[in-house]
mmCIF file of C-alpha atoms and ligand atoms in Angstrom:
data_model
loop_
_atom_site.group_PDB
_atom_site.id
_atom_site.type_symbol
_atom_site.label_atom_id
_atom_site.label_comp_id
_atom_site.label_asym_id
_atom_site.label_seq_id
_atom_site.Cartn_x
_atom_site.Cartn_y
_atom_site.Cartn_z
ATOM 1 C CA UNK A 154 20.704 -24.334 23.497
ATOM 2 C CA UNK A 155 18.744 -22.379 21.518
ATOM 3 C CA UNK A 156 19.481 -18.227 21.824
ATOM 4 C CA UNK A 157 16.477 -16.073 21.967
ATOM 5 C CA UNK A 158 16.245 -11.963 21.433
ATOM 6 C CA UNK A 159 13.594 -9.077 20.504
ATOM 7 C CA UNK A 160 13.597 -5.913 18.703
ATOM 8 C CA UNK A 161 11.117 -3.277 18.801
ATOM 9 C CA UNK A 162 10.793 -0.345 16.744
ATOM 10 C CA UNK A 163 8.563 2.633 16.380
ATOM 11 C CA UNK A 164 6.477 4.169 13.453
ATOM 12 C CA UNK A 165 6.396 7.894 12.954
ATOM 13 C CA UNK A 166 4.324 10.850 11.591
ATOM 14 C CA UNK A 167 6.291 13.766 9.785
ATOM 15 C CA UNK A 168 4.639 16.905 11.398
ATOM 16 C CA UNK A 169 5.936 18.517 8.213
ATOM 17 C CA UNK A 170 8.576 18.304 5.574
ATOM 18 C CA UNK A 171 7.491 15.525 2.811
ATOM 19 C CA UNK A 172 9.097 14.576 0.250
ATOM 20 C CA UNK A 173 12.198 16.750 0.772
ATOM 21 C CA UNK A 174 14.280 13.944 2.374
ATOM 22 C CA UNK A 175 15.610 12.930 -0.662
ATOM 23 C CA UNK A 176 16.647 16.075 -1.923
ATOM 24 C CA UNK A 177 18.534 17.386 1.387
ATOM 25 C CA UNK A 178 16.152 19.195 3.098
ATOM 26 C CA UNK A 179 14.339 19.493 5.980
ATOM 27 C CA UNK A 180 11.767 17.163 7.926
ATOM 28 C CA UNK A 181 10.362 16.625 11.601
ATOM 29 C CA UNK A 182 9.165 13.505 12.542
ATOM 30 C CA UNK A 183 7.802 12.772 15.847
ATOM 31 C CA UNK A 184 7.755 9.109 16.736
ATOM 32 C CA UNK A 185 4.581 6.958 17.330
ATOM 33 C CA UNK A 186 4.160 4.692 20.673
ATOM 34 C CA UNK A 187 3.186 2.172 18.194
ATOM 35 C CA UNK A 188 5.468 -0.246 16.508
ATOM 36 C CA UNK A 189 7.004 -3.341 15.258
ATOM 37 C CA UNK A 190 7.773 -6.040 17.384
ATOM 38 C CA UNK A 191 10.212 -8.950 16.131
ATOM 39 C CA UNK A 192 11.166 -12.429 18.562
ATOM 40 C CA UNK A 193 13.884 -14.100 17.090
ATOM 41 C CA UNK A 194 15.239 -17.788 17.779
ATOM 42 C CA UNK A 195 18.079 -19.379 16.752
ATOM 43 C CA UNK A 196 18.324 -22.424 14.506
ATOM 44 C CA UNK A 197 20.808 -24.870 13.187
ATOM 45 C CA UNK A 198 20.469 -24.548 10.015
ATOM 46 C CA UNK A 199 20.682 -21.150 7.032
ATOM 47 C CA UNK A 200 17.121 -21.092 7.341
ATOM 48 C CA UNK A 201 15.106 -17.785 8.396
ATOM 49 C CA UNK A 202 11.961 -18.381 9.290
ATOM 50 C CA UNK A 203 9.187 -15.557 9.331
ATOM 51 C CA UNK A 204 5.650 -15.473 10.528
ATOM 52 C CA UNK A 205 3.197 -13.131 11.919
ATOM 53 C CA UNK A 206 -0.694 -12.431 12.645
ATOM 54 C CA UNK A 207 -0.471 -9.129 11.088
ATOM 55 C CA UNK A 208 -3.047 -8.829 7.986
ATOM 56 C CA UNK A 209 -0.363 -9.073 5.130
ATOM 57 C CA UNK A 210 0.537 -11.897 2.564
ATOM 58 C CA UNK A 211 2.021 -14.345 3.087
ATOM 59 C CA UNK A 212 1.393 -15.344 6.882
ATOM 60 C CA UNK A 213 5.159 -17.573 6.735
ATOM 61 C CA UNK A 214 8.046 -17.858 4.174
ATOM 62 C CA UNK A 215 11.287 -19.321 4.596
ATOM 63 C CA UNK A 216 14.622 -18.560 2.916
ATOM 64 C CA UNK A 217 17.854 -19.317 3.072
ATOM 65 C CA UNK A 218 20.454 -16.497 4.408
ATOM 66 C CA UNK A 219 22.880 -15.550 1.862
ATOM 67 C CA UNK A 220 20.505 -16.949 -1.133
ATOM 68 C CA UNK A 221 17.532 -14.222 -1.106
ATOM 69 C CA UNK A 222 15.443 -13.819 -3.877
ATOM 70 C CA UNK A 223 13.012 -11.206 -3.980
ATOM 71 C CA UNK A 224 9.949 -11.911 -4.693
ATOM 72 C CA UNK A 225 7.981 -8.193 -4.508
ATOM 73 C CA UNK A 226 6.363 -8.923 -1.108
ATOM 74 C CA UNK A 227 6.837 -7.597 2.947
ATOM 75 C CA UNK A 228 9.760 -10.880 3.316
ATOM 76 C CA UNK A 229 11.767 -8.509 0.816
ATOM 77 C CA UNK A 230 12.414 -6.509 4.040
ATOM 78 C CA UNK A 231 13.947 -8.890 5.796
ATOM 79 C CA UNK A 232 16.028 -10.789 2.723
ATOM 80 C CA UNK A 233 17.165 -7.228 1.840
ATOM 81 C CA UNK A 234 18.220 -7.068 6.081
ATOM 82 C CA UNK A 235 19.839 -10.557 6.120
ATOM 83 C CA UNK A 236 21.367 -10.418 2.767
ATOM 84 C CA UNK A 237 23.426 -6.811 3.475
ATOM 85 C CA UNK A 238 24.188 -8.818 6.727
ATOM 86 C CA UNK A 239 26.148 -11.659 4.790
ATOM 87 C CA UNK A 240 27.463 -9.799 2.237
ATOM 88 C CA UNK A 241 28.901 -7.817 4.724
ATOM 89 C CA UNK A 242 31.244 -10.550 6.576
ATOM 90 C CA UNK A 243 28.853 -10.089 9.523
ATOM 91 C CA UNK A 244 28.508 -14.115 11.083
ATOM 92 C CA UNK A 245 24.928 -14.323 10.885
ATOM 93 C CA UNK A 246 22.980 -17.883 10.700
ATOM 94 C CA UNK A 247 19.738 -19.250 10.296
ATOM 95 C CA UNK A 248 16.380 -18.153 12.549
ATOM 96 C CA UNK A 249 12.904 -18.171 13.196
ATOM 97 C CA UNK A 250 11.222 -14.878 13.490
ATOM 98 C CA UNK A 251 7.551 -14.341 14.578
ATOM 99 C CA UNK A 252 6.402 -10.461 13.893
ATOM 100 C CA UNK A 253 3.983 -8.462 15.740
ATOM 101 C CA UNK A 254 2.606 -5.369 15.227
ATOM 102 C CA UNK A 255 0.347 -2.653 16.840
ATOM 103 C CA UNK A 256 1.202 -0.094 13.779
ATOM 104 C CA UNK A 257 -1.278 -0.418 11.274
ATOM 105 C CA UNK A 258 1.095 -1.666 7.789
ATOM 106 C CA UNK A 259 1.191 0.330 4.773
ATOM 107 C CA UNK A 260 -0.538 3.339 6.223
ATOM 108 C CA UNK A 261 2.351 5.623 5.389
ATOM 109 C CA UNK A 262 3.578 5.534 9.385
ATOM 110 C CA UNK A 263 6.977 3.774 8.537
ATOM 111 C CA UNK A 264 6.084 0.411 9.002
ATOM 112 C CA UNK A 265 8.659 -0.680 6.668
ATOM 113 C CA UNK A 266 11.158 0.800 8.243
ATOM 114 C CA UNK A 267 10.373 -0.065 11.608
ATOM 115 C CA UNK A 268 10.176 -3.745 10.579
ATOM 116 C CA UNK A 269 13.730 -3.181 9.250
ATOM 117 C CA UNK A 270 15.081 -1.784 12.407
ATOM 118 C CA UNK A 271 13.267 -4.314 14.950
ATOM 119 C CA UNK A 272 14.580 -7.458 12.802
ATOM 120 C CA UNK A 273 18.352 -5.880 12.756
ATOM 121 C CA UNK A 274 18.017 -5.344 16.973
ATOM 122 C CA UNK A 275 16.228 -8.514 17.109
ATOM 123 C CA UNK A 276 19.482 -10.467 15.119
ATOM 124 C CA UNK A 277 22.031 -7.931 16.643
ATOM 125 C CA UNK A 278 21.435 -9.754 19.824
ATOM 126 C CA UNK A 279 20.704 -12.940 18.707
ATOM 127 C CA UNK A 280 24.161 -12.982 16.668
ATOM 128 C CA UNK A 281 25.986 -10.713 18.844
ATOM 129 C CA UNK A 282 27.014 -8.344 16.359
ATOM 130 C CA UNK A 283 26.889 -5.108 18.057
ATOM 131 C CA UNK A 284 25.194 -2.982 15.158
ATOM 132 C CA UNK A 285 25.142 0.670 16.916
ATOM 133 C CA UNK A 286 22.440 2.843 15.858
ATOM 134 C CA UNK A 287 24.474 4.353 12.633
ATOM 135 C CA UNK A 288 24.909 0.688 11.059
ATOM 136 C CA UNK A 289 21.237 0.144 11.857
ATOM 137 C CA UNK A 290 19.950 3.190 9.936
ATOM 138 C CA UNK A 291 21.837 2.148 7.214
ATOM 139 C CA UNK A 292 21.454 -1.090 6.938
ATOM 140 C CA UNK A 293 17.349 -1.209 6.926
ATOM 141 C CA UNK A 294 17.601 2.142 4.489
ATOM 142 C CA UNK A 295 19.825 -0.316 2.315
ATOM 143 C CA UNK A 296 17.235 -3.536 2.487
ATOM 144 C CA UNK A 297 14.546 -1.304 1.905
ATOM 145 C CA UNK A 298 16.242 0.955 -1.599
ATOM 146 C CA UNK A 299 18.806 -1.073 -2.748
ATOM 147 C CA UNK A 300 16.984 -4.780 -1.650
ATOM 148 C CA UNK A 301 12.428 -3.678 -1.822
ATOM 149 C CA UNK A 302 13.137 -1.304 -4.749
ATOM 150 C CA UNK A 303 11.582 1.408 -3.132
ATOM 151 C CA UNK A 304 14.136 4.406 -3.672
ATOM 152 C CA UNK A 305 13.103 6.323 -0.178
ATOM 153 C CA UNK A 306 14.882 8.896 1.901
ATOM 154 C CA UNK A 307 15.898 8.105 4.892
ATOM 155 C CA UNK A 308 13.409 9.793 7.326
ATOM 156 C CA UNK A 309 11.558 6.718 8.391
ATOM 157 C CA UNK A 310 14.802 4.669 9.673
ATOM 158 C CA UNK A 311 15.953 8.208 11.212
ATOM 159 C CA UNK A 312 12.745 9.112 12.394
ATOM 160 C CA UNK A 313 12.227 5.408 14.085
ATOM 161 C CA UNK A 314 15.898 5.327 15.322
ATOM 162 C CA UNK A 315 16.365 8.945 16.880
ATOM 163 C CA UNK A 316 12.759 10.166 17.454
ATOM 164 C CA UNK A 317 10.355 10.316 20.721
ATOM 165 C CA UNK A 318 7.149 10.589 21.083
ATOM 166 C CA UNK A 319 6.771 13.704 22.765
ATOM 167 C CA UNK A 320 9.405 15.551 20.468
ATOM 168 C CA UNK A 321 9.688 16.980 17.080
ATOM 169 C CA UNK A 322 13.174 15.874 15.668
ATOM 170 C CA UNK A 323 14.092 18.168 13.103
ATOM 171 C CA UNK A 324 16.269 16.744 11.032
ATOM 172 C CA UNK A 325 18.889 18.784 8.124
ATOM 173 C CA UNK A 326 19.115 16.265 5.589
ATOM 174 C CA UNK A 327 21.992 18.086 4.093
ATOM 175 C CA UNK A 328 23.967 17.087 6.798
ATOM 176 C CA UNK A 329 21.862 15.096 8.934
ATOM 177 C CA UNK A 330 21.733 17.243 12.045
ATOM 178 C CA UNK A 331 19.621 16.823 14.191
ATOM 179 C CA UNK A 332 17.652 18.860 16.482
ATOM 180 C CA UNK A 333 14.607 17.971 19.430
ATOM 181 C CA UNK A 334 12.000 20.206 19.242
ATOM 182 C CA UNK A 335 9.317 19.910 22.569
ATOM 183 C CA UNK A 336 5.970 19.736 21.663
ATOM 184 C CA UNK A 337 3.965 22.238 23.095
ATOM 185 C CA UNK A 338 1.514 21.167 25.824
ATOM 186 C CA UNK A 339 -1.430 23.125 23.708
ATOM 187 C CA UNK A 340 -1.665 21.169 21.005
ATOM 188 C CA UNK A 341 -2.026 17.167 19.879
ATOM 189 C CA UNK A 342 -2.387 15.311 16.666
ATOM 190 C CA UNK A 343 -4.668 13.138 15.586
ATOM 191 C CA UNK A 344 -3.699 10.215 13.414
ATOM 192 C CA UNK A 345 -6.079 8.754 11.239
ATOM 193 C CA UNK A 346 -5.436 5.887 8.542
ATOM 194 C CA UNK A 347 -7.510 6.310 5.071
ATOM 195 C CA UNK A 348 -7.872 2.749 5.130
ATOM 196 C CA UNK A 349 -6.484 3.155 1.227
ATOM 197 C CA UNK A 350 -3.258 2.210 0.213
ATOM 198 C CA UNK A 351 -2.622 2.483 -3.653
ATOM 199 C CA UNK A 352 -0.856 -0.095 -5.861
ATOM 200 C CA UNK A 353 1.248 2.566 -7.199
ATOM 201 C CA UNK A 354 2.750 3.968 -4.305
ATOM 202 C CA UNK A 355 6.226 2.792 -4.684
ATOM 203 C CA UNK A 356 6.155 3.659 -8.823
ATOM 204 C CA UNK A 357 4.705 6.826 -7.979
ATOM 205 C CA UNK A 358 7.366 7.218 -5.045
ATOM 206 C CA UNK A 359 10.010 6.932 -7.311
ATOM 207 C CA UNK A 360 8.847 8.854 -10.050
ATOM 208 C CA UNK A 361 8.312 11.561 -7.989
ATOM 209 C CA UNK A 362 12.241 11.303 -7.665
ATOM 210 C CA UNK A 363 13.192 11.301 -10.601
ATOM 211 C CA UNK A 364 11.614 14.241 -11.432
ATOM 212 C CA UNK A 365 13.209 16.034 -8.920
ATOM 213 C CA UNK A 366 16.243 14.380 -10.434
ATOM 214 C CA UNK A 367 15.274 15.763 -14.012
ATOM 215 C CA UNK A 368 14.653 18.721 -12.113
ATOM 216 C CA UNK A 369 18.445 19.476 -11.172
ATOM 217 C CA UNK A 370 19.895 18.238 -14.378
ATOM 218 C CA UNK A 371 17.850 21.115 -16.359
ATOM 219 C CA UNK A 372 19.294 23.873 -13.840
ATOM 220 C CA UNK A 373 22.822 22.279 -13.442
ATOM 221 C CA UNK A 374 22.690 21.588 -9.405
ATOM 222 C CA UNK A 375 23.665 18.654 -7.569
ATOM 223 C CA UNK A 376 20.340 19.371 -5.572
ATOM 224 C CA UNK A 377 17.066 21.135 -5.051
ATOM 225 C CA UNK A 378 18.635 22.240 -1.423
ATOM 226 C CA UNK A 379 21.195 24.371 -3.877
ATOM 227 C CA UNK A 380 17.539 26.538 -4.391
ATOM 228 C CA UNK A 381 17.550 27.532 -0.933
ATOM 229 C CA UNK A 382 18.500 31.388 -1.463
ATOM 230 C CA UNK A 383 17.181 31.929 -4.948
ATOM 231 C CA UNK A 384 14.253 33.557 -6.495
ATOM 232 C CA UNK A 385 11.243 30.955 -6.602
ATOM 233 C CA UNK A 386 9.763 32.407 -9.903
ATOM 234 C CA UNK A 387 13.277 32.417 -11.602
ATOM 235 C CA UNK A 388 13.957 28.904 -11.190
ATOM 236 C CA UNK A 389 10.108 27.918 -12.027
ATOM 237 C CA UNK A 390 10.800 29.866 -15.453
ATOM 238 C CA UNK A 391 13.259 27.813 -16.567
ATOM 239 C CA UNK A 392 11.519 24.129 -15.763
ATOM 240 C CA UNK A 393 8.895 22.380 -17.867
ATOM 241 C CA UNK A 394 6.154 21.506 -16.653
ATOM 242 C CA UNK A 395 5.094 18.912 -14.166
ATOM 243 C CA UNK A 396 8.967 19.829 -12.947
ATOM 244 C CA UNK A 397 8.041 23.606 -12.034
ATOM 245 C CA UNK A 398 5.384 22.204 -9.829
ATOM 246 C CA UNK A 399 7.406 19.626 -8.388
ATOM 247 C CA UNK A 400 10.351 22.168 -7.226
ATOM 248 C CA UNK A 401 7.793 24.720 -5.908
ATOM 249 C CA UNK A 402 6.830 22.120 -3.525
ATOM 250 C CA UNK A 403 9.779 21.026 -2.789
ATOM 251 C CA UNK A 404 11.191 24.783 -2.202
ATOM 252 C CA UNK A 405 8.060 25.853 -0.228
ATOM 253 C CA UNK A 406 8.092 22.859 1.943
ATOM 254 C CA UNK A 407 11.554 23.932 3.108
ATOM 255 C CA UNK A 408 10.400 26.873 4.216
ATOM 256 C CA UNK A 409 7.022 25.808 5.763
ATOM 257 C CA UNK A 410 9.548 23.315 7.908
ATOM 258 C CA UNK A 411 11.546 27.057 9.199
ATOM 259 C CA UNK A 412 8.014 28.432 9.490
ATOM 260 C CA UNK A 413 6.797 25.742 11.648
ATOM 261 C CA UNK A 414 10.027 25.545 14.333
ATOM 262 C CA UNK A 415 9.034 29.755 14.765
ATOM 263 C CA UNK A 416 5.581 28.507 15.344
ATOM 264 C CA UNK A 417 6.828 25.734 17.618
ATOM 265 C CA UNK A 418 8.766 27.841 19.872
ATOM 266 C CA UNK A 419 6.004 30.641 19.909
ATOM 267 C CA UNK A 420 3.202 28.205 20.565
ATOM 268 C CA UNK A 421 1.117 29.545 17.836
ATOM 269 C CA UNK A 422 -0.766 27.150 17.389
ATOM 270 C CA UNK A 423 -3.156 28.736 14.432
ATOM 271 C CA UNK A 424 0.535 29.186 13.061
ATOM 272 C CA UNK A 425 1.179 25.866 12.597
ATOM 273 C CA UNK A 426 -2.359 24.662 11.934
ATOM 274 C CA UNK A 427 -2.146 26.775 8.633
ATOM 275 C CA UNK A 428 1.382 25.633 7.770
ATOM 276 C CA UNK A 429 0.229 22.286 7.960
ATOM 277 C CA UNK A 430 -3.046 22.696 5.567
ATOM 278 C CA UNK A 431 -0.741 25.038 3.351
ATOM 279 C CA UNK A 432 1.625 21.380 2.913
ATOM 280 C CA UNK A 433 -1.203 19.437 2.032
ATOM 281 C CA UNK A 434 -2.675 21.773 -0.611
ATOM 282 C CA UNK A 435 1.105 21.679 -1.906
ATOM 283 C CA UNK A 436 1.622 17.720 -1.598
ATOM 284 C CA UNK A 437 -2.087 18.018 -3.643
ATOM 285 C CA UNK A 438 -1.529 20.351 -6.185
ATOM 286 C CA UNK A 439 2.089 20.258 -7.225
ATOM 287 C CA UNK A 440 3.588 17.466 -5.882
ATOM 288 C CA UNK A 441 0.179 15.362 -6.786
ATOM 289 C CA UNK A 442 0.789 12.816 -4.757
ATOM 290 C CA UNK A 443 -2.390 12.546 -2.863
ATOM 291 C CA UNK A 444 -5.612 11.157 -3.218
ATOM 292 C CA UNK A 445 -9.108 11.391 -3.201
ATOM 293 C CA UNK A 446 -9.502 9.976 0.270
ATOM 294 C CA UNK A 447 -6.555 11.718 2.056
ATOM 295 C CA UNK A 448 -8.377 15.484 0.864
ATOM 296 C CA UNK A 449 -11.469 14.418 1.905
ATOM 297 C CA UNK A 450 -10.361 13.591 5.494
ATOM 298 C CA UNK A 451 -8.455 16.698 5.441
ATOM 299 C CA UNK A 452 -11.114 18.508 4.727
ATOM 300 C CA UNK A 453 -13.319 16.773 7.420
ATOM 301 C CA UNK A 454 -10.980 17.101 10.140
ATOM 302 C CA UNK A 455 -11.049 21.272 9.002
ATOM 303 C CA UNK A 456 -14.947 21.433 8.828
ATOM 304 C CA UNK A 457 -14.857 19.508 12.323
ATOM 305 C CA UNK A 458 -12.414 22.571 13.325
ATOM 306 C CA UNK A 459 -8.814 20.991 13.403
ATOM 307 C CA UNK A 460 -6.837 24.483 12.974
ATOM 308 C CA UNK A 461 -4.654 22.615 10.119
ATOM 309 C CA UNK A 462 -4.622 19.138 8.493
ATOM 310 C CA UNK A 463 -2.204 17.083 5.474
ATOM 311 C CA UNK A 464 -1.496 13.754 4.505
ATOM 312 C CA UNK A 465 1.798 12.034 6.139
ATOM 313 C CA UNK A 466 4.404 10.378 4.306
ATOM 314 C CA UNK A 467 4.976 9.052 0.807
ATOM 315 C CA UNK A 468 0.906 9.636 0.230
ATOM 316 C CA UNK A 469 -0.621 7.241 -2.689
ATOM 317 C CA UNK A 470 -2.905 6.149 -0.202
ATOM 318 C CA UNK A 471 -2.142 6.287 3.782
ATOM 319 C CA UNK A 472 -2.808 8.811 6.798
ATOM 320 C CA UNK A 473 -3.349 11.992 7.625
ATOM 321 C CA UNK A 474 -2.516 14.079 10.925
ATOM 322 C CA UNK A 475 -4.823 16.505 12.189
ATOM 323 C CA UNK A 476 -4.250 19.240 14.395
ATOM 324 C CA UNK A 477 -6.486 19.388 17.359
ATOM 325 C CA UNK A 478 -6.141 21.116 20.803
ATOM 326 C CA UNK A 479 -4.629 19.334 23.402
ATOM 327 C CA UNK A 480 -7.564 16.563 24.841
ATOM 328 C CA UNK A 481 -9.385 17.250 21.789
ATOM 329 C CA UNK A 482 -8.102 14.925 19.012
ATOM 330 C CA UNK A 483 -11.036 11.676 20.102
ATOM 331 C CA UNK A 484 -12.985 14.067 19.636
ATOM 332 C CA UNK A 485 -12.513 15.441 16.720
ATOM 333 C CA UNK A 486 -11.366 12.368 15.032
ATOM 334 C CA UNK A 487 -15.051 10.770 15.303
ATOM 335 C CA UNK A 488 -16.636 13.311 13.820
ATOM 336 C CA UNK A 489 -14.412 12.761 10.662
ATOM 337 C CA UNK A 490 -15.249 9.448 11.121
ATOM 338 C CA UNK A 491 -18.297 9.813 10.788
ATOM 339 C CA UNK A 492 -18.376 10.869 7.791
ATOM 340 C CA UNK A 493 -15.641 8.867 6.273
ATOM 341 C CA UNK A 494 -16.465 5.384 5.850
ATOM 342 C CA UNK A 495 -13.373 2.549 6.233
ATOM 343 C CA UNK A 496 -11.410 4.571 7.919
ATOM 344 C CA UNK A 497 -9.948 4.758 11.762
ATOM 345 C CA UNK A 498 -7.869 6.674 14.270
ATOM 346 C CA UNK A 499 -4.686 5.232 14.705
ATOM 347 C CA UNK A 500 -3.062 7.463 17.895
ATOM 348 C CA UNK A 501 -3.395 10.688 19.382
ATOM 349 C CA UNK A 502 -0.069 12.043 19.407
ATOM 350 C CA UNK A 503 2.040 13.040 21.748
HETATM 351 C C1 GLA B 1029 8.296 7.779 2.583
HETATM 352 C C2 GLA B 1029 9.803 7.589 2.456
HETATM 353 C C3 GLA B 1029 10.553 8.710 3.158
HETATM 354 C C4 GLA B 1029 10.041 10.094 2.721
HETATM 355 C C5 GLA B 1029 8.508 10.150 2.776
HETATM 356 C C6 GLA B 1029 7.971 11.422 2.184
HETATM 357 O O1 GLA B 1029 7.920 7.649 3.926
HETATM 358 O O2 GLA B 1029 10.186 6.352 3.026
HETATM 359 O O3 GLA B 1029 11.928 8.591 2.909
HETATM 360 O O4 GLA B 1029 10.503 10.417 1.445
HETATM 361 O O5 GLA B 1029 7.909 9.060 2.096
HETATM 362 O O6 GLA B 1029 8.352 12.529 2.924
#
């Protein structure tokens, strides 16, 4: 008889804190009621077999577990998933796998990650492995670095693991606390896709690391969290340029993230509307990894009155959140809309 299981798992925004994953700081993702969906069926063969209606290439693909090859496509996911499997003793076999998803892909809402995480609930089941939450973080941040090549933190598989819809988790990278913030009932988010995703995000991504990398060589610090206390236009000083810029937004972004939990608990709104536009102007201008697209619908959603807007996640293309007040975010997503062409609202979070 053939054994059957499913995993789900959700997407996320970052209400704030980008890019400072990787270098131990702080972040706050809330997660999305959308997600990835994976059904699983057993086989009797080595064979996984993938397919799904969602608008990537290629539709199927078939591999053998314990002989992946990449081959720079959305199946690395789940090679880099069954391979750590196997080379990890765990008794995994062959299966067919059909995907779903109601999370838009590649719109910088975790997608990747939340593919990860579905497939390893999906095959803990199927296998009956028992992977607790801990081994599936890892294990999806592994087939995603060490397996897709991308060299990403590890908010999205936290984020997707840990987070709720209706909560900010804030989330010390230095020692991965966590913390569950409420959202206050005054405010909501609108999520809206830029219908753009650039070919250079994951070059760009990791770029963007190194730097940061470069960055803490030149001042002789295991990392950029070590900043934390010191004077801002000390440090700057001593960095070439495009590092300088890079560390200021990494530094600043640290402290927007403290900035926004007071704003949080005070429910000031305007507070944390103006944290939010103060990231993306920071994410734009020294951390460049925006685009075009992503400051013009910022810049819509603040001419339609959204208190504070940014772009969410790696950026190179992707979404932005929007700041509305609570009922509000339909609203005043269509009037972006309306004036962005190609691009659509994704949720209204919480
Ligand atoms: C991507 C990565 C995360 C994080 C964000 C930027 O989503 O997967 O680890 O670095 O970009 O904050």
């Amino acid at each position: 008889m053939r054994r059957r299981a499913i995993g789900h798992a959700p997407g996320r925004i970052n209400l704030i804190g980008e890019h400072t994953d990787y270098n131990d700081g702080m972040v706050m993702p809330v997660a999305l009621r959308l997600g990835v969906t994976v059904k699983t069926r057993t086989r009797d063969d080595r064979i996984v077999h993938l397919t799904t209606d969602a608008a990537v290439s290629p539709r199927d693909a078939s591999y053998e577990v314990g002989n992946e090859r990449k081959d720079g496509t959305w199946v690395d996911r789940a090679r880099g998933v069954t391979a750590t499997l196997s080379n990890e003793d765990f008794p995994i076999a062959g299966f067919d796998a059909v995907i779903g998803s109601d999370l838009p892909l590649g719109a910088g809402l975790g997608s990747s990650a939340a593919f990860a995480i579905a497939l390893l609930r999906a095959v803990s089941e199927l296998f009956d492995i028992a992977l607790d939450d801990k081994a599936i973080v890892r294990i999806a941040h592994a087939a995603e670095t060490e397996f897709a090549g991308a060299r990403a933190g590890l908010l999205d598989q936290l984020a997707s693991v840990y987070g709720r819809p209706s909560e900010a988790l804030l989330i010390d990278m230095r020692d991965q606390q966590m913390r569950t913030i409420p959202l206050p009932p005054t405010f909501e988010l609108a999520v809206i896709d830029s219908g753009i995703r650039h070919e250079h995000a994951t070059s760009g991504y990791n770029r963007r690391r190194e730097e940061c990398e470069d960055a803490c060589r030149h001042l002789g610090i295991g990392s950029l969290r070590d900043l934390d206390e010191r004077p801002l236009d000390m440090i700057l000083e001593r960095l070439p340029p495009p590092l300088d810029r890079r560390v200021r937004h990494v530094i600043t972004e640290n402290g927007r993230v403290r900035d926004a939990v007071r704003a949080l608990g005070a429910r000031d709104d305007a507070r944390l509307g103006e944290l939010l536009s103060a990231s993306h102007r920071s994410l734009r201008d020294d951390y460049e990894v925006s685009t075009p697209e992503l400051d013009r619908l910022v810049e819509l959603a603040r001419a339609a009155g959204s208190p504070g807007a940014r772009m969410v996640g790696g950026g190179f293309g992707g979404s932005i959140i929007a700041l509305a007040r609570r009922g509000d975010a339909k609203d005043l997503a269509a009037r972006v809309l309306e004036d962005y062409r190609g691009g659509h609202l994704v949720a209204v979070v919480p």
